[in-house]
Short mmCIF file of C-alpha atoms and ligand atoms in Angstrom, two decimals:
data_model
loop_
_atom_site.label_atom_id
_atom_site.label_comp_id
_atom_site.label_asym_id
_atom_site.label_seq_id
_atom_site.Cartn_x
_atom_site.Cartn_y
_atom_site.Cartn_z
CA UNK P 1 -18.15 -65.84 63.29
CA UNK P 2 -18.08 -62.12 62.69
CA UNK P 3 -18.35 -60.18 59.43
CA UNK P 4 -14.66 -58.95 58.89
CA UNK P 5 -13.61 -62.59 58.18
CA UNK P 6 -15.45 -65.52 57.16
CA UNK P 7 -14.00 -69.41 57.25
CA UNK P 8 -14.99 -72.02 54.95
CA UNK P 9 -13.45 -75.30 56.72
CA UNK P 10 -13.19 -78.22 54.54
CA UNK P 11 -12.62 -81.95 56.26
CA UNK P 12 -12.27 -85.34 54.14
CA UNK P 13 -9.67 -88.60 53.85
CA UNK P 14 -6.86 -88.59 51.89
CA UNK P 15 -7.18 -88.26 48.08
CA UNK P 16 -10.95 -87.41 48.03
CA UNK P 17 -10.74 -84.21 45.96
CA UNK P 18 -10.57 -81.31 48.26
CA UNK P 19 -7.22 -79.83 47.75
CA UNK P 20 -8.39 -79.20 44.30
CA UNK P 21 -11.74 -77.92 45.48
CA UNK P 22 -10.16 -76.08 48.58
CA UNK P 23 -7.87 -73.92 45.77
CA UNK P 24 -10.87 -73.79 43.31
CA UNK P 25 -12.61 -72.46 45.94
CA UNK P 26 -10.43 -69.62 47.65
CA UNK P 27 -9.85 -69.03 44.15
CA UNK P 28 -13.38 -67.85 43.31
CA UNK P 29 -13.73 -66.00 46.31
CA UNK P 30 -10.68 -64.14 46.77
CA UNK P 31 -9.91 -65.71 50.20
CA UNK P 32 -6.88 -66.77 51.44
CA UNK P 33 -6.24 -70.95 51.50
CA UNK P 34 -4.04 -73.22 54.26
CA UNK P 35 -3.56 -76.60 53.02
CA UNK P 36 -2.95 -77.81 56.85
CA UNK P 37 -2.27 -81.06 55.78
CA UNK P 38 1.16 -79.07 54.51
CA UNK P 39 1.83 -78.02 58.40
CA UNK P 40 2.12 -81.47 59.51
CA UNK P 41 4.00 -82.74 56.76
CA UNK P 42 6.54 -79.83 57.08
CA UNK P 43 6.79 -81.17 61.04
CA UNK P 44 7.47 -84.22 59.49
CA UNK P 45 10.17 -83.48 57.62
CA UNK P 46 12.20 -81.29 59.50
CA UNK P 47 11.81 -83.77 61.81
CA UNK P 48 13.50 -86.17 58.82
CA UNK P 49 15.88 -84.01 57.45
CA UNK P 50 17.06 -83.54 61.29
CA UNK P 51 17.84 -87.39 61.52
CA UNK P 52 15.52 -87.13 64.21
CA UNK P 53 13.12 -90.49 65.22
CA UNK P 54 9.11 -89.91 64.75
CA UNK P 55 8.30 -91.25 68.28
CA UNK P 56 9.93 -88.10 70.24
CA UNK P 57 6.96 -85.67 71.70
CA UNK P 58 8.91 -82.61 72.62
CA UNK P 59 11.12 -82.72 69.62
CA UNK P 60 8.56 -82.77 67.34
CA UNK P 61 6.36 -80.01 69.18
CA UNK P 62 9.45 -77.89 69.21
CA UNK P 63 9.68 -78.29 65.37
CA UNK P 64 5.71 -77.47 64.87
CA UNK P 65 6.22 -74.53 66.57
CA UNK P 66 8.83 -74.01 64.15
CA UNK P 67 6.87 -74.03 61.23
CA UNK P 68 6.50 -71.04 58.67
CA UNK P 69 2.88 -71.08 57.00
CA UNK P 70 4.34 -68.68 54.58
CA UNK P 71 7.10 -70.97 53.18
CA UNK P 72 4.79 -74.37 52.70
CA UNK P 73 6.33 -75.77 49.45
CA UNK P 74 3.54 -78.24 48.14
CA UNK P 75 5.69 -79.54 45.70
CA UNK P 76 8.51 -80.43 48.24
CA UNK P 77 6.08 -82.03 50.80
CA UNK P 78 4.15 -84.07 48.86
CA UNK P 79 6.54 -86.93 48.98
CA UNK P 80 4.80 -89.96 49.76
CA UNK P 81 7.57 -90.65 52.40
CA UNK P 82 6.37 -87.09 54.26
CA UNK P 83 3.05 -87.71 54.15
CA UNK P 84 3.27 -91.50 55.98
CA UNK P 85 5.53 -89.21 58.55
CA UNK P 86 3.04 -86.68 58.77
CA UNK P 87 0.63 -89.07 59.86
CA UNK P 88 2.39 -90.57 62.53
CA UNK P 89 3.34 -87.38 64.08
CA UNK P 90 -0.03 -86.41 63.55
CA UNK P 91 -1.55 -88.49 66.61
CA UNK P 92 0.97 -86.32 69.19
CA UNK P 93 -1.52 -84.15 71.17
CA UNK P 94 1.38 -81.35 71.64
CA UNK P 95 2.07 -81.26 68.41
CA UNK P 96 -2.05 -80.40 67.22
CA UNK P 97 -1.85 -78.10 69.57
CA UNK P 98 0.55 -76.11 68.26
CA UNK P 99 0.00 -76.32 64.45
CA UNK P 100 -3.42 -75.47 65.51
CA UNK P 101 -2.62 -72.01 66.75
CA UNK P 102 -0.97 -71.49 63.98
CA UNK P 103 -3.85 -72.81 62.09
CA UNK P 104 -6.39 -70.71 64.01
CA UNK P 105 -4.91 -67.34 63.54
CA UNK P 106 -4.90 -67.83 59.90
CA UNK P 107 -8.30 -68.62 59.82
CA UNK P 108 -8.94 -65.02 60.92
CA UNK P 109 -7.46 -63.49 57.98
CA UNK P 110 -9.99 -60.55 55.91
CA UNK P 111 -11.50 -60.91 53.72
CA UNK P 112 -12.08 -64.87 54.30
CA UNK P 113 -10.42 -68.33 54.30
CA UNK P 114 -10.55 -71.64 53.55
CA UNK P 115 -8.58 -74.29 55.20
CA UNK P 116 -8.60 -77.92 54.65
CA UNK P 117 -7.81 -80.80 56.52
CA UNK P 118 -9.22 -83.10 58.89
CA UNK P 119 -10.28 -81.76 62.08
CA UNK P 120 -11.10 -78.12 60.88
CA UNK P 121 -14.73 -78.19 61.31
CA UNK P 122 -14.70 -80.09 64.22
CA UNK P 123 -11.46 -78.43 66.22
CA UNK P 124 -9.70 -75.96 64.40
CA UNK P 125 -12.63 -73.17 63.50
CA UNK P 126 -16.15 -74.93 65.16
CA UNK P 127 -17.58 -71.41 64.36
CA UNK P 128 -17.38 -71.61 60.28
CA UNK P 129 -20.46 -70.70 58.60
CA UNK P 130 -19.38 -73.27 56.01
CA UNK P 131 -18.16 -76.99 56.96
CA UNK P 132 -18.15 -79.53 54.03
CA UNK P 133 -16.81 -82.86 54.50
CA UNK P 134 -15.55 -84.29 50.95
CA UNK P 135 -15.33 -87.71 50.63
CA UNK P 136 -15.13 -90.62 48.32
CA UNK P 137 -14.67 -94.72 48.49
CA UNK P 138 -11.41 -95.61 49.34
CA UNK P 139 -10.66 -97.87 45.72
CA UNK P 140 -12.13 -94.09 43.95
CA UNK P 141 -9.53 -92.59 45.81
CA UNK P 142 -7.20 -95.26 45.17
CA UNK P 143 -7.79 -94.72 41.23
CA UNK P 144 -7.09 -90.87 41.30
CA UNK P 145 -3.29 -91.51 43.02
CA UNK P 146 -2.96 -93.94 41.10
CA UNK P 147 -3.87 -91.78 37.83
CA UNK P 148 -2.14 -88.79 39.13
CA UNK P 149 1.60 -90.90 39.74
CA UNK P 150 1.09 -92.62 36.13
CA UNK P 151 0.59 -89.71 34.21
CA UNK P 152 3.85 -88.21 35.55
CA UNK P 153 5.38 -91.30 33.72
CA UNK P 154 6.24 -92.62 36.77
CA UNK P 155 5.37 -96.18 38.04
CA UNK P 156 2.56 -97.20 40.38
CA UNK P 157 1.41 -100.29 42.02
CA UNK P 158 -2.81 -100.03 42.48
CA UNK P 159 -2.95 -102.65 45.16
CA UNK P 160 -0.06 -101.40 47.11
CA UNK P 161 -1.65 -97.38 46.74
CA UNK P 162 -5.07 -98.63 47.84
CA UNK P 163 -3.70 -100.28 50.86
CA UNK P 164 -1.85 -97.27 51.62
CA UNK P 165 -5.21 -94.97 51.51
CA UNK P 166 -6.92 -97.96 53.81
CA UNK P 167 -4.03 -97.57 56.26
CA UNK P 168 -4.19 -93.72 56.25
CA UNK P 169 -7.97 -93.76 56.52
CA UNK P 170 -7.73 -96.20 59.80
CA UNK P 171 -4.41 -94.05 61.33
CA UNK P 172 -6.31 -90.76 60.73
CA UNK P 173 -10.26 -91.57 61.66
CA UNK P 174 -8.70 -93.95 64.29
CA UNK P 175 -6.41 -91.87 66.44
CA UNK P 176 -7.79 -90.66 69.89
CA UNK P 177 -7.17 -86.98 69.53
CA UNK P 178 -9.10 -85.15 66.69
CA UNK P 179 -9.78 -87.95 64.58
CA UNK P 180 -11.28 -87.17 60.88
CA UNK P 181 -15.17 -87.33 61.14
CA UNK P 182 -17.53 -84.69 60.08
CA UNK P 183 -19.32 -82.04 62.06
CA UNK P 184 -22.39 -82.37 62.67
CA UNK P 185 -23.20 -79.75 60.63
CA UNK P 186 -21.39 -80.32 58.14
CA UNK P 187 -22.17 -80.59 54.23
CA UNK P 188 -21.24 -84.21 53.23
CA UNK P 189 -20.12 -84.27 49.25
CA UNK P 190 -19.42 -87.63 48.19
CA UNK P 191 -17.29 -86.93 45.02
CA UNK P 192 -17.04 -91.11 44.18
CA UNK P 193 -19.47 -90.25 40.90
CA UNK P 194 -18.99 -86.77 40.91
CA UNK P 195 -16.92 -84.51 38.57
CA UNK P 196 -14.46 -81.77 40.62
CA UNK P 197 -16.83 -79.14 38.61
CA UNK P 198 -19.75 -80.99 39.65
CA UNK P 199 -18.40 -80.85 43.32
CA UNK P 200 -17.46 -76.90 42.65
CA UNK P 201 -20.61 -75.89 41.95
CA UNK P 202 -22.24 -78.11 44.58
CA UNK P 203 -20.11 -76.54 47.11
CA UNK P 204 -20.66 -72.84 45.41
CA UNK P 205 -24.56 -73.00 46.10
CA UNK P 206 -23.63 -73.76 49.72
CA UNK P 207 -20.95 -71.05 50.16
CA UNK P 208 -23.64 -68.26 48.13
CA UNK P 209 -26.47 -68.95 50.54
CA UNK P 210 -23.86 -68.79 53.86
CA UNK P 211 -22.79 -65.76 52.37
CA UNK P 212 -26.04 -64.75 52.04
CA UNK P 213 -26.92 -64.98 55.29
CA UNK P 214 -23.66 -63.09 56.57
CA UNK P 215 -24.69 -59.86 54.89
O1 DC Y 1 -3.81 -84.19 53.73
P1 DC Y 1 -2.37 -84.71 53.85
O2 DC Y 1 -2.17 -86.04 53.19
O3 DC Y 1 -1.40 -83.70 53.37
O4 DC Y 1 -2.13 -84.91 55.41
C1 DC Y 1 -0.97 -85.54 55.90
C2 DC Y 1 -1.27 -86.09 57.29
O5 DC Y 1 -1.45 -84.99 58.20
C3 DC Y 1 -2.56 -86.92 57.39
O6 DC Y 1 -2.33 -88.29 57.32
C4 DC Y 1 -3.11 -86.58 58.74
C5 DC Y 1 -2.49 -85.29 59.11
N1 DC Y 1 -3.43 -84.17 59.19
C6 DC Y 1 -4.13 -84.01 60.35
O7 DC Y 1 -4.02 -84.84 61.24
N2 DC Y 1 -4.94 -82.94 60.53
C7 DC Y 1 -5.09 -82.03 59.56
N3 DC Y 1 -5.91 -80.98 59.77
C8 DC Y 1 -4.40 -82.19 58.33
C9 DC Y 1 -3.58 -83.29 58.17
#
């Protein structure tokens, strides 16, 4: 670390709350924010919209390498379809590499960051003075899809949702390179019983006393 830019990295499953706190978070501090769960989903897709098959190495690393950070459209890549992709393509070893350069040299942005995902703490910026790993039980996380698709009128199925968040959580934590566990040092929040503003200010105390520290 070194004072002209400082990271916040920000690991957890799928659904556990820290997009929200991630954006809360830059947010409050004026810092800049990757989703990089957005990089491999855009992989993903123009990987889809190509017509090309998920099981092609060098395609796909060709098309990470592709990717603009600066045109990430959440709204577009939050398809459920994209993010299943995304997490296939995400166990490719070329194509980590390459979103994480990308991912890297955001991270060094001024005044600060904050990128989420699930290998930032551990591979993508070691050296943050802030790692928190957000997490919550899989039928909690289950609940908040679940909420979030029904109150866009739209219909869900729990059982089917919570066995897509199991699946996730076993492709993700299970895959050989960079799989999602915390650092060692980082700050575990467990938002199961928590409220986001109850995580927020959790994750505020942290962030003051790193900051602190810095100056
Ligand atoms: O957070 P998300 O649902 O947008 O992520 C989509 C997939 O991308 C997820 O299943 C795993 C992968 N991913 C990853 O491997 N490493 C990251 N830093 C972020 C996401």
């Amino acid at each position: 670390m070194n004072s002209r830019h400082f990271t916040i990295a920000i690991d957890g499953p799928a659904a556990a709350g820290k997009g929200t706190l991630s954006r809360l978070i830059a947010e409050t501090y004026g810092f800049h924010h990757l989703d990089t769960g957005l990089t491999y989903r855009a992989t993903a897709k123009a990987l889809l919209d190509a017509g090309k098959t998920l099981d092609d190495e060098i395609v796909a690393e060709k098309m990470a390498r592709e990717v603009e950070l600066a045109g990430l459209d959440r709204d577009i890549l939050s398809q459920h379809e994209i993010g299943e992709a995304a997490s296939k393509i995400a166990v490719m070893p070329s194509v980590r590499r390459a979103l994480v350069e990308a991912q890297r040299r955001f991270s060094e942005k001024t005044p600060g960051t904050v990128l989420d995902g699930r290998d930032i703490g551990t591979v993508v910026c070691p050296q943050a003075p802030v790692k928190l790993y957000v997490t919550a039980s899989p039928e909690v996380r289950a609940k908040r899809r679940y909420d979030e698709i029904i109150s866009k009128s739209a219909p869900a199925d729990f059982d089917a949702i919570f066995e897509d968040v199991k699946r996730r959580d076993e492709r993700d934590m299970g895959r050989a390179d960079s799989p999602l566990k915390p650092a060692e040092d980082a700050h575990l929040l467990d938002t199961s019983e928590m409220s986001i503003e109850a995580a927020f200010q959790a994750a505020k105390s942290i962030i003051d006393a790193a900051l602190s520290r810095n100056n």
